[in-house]
mmCIF file of C-alpha atoms in Angstrom:
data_model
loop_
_atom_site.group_PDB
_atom_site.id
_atom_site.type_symbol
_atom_site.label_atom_id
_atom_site.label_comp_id
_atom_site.label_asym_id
_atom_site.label_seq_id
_atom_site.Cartn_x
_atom_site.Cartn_y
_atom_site.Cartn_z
ATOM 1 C CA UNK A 1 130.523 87.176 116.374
ATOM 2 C CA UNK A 2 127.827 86.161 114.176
ATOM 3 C CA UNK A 3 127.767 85.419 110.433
ATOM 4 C CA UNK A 4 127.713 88.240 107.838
ATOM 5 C CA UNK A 5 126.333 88.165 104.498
ATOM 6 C CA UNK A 6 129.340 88.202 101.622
ATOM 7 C CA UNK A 7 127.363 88.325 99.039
ATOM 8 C CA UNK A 8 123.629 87.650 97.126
ATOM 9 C CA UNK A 9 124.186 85.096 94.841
ATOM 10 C CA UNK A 10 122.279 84.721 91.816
ATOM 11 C CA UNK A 11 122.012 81.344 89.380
ATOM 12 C CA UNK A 12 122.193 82.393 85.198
ATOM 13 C CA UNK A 13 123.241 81.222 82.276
ATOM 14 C CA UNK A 14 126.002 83.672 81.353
ATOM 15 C CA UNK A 15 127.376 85.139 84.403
ATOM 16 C CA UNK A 16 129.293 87.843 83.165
ATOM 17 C CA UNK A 17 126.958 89.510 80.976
ATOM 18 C CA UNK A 18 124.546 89.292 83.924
ATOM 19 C CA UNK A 19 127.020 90.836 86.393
ATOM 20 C CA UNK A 20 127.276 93.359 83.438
ATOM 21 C CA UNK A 21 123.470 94.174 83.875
ATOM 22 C CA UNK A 22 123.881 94.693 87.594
ATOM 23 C CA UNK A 23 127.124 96.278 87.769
ATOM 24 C CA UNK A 24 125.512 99.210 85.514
ATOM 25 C CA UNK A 25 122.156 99.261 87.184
ATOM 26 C CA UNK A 26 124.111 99.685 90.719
ATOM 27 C CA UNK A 27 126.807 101.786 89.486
ATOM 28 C CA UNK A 28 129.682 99.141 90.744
ATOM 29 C CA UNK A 29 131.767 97.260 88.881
ATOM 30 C CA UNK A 30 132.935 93.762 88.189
ATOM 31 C CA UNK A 31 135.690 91.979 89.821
ATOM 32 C CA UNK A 32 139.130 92.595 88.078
ATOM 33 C CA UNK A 33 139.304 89.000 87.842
ATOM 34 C CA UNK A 34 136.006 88.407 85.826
ATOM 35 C CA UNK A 35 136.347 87.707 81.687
ATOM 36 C CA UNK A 36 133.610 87.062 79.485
ATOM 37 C CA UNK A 37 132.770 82.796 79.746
ATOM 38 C CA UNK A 38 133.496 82.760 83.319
ATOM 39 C CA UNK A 39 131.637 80.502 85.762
ATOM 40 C CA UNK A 40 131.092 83.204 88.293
ATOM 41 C CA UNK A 41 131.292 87.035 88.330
ATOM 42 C CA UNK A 42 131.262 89.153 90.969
ATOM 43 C CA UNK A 43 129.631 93.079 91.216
ATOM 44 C CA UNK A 44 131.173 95.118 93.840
ATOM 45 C CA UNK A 45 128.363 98.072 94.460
ATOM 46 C CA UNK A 46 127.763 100.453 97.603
ATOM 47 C CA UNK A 47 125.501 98.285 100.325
ATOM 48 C CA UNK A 48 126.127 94.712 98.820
ATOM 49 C CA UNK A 49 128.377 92.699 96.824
ATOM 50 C CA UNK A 50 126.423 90.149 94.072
ATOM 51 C CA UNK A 51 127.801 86.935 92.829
ATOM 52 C CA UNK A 52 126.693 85.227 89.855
ATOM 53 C CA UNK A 53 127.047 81.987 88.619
ATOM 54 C CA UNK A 54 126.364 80.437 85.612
ATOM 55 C CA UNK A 55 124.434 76.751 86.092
ATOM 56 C CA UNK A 56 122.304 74.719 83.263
ATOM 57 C CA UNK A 57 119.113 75.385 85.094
ATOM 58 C CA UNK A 58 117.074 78.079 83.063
ATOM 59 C CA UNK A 59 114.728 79.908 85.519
ATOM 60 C CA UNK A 60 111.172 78.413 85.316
ATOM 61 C CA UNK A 61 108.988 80.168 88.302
ATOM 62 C CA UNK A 62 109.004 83.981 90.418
ATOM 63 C CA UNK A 63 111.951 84.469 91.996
ATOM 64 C CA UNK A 64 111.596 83.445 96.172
ATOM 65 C CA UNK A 65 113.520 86.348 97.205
ATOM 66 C CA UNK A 66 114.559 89.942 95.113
ATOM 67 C CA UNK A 67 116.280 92.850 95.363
ATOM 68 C CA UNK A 68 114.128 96.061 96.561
ATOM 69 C CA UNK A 69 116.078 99.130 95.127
ATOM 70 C CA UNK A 70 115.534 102.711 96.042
ATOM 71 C CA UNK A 71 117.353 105.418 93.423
ATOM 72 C CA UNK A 72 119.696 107.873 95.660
ATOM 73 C CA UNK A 73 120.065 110.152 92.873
ATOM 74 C CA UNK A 74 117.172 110.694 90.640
ATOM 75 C CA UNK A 75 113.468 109.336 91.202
ATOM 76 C CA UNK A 76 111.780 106.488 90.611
ATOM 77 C CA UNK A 77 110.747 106.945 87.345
ATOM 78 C CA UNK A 78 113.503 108.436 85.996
ATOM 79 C CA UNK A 79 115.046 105.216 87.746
ATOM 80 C CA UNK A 80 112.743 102.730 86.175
ATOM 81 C CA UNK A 81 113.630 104.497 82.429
ATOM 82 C CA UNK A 82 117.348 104.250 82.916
ATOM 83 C CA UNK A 83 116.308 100.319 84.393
ATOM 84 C CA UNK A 84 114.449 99.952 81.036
ATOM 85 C CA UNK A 85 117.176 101.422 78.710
ATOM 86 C CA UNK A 86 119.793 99.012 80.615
ATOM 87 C CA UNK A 87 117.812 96.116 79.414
ATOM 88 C CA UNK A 88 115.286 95.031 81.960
ATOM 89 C CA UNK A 89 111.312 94.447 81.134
ATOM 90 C CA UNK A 90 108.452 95.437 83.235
ATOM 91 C CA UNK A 91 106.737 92.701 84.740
ATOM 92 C CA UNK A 92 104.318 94.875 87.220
ATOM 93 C CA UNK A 93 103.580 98.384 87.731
ATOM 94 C CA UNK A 94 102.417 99.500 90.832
ATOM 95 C CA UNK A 95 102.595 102.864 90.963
ATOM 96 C CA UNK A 96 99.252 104.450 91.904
ATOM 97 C CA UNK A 97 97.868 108.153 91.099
ATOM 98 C CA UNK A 98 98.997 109.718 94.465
ATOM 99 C CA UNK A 99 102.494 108.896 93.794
ATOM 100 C CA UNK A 100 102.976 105.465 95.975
ATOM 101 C CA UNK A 101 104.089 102.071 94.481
ATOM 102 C CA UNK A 102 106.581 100.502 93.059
ATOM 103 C CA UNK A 103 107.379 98.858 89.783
ATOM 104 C CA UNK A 104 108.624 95.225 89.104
ATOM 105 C CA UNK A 105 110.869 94.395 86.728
ATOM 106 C CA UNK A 106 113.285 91.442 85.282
ATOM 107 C CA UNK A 107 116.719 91.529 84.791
ATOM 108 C CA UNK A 108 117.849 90.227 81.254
ATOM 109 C CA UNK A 109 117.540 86.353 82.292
ATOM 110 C CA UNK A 110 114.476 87.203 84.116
ATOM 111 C CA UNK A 111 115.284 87.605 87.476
ATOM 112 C CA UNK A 112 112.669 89.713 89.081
ATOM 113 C CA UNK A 113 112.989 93.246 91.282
ATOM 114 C CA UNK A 114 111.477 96.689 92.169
ATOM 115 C CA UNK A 115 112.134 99.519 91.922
ATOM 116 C CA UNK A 116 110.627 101.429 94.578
ATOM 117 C CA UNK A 117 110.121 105.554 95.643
ATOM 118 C CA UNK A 118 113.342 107.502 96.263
ATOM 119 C CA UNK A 119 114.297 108.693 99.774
ATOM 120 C CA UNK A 120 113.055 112.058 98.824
ATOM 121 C CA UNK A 121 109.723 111.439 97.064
ATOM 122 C CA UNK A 122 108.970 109.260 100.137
ATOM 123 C CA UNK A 123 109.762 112.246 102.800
ATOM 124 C CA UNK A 124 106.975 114.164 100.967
#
């Protein structure tokens, strides 16, 4: 058997309104056990299961690895509004005129990720 990943784990300063963030973005939801001024929270979300964890470190450089999302429900801009409204900033927009691209953005302690085209915008 070989190893499985239990979870992405992401460094912050205050993991439970982080987890917050992601928990809403992903439509999951925290562990019961998480309180606000926890060390560590967990978000339990279809496809993957994120850890945070509060350390002293703030974040000084581009993240070496990010999430990729793809909206199931909606598109991608309608996505990247509802992103936006949550609390997260644009960093890059890649969208081009024909309808390709994606759009980078940061979570509220910076952490970057994209938002890319839905399943069905791509098929077209």
């Amino acid at each position: 058997m070989t190893s499985l990943i239990r979870h992405i784990t992401v460094d912050c300063s205050d993991a439970y309104r982080l987890a917050q963030f992601w928990a809403a973005l992903l439509d999951g939801s925290l562990a019961p056990d998480d309180f606000p001024g926890d060390p560590e929270a967990t978000v339990v979300a279809s496809g993957a299961h994120l850890l945070f964890v509060a350390v002293a470190d703030a974040k000084t450089v581009k993240n070496r690895v990010h999430l990729d999302l793809q909206p199931q429900d909606r598109s991608r801009d309608e996505e990247v509004e509802r992103v936006l409204a949550l609390g997260a900033t644009v960093v890059g927009d890649h969208r081009k005129p024909d309808g390709t691209g994606w759009v980078t953005l940061a979570d509220p302690e910076g952490n970057e990720f994209c938002v890319e085209r839905s399943a069905a915008e791509r098929a077209n």
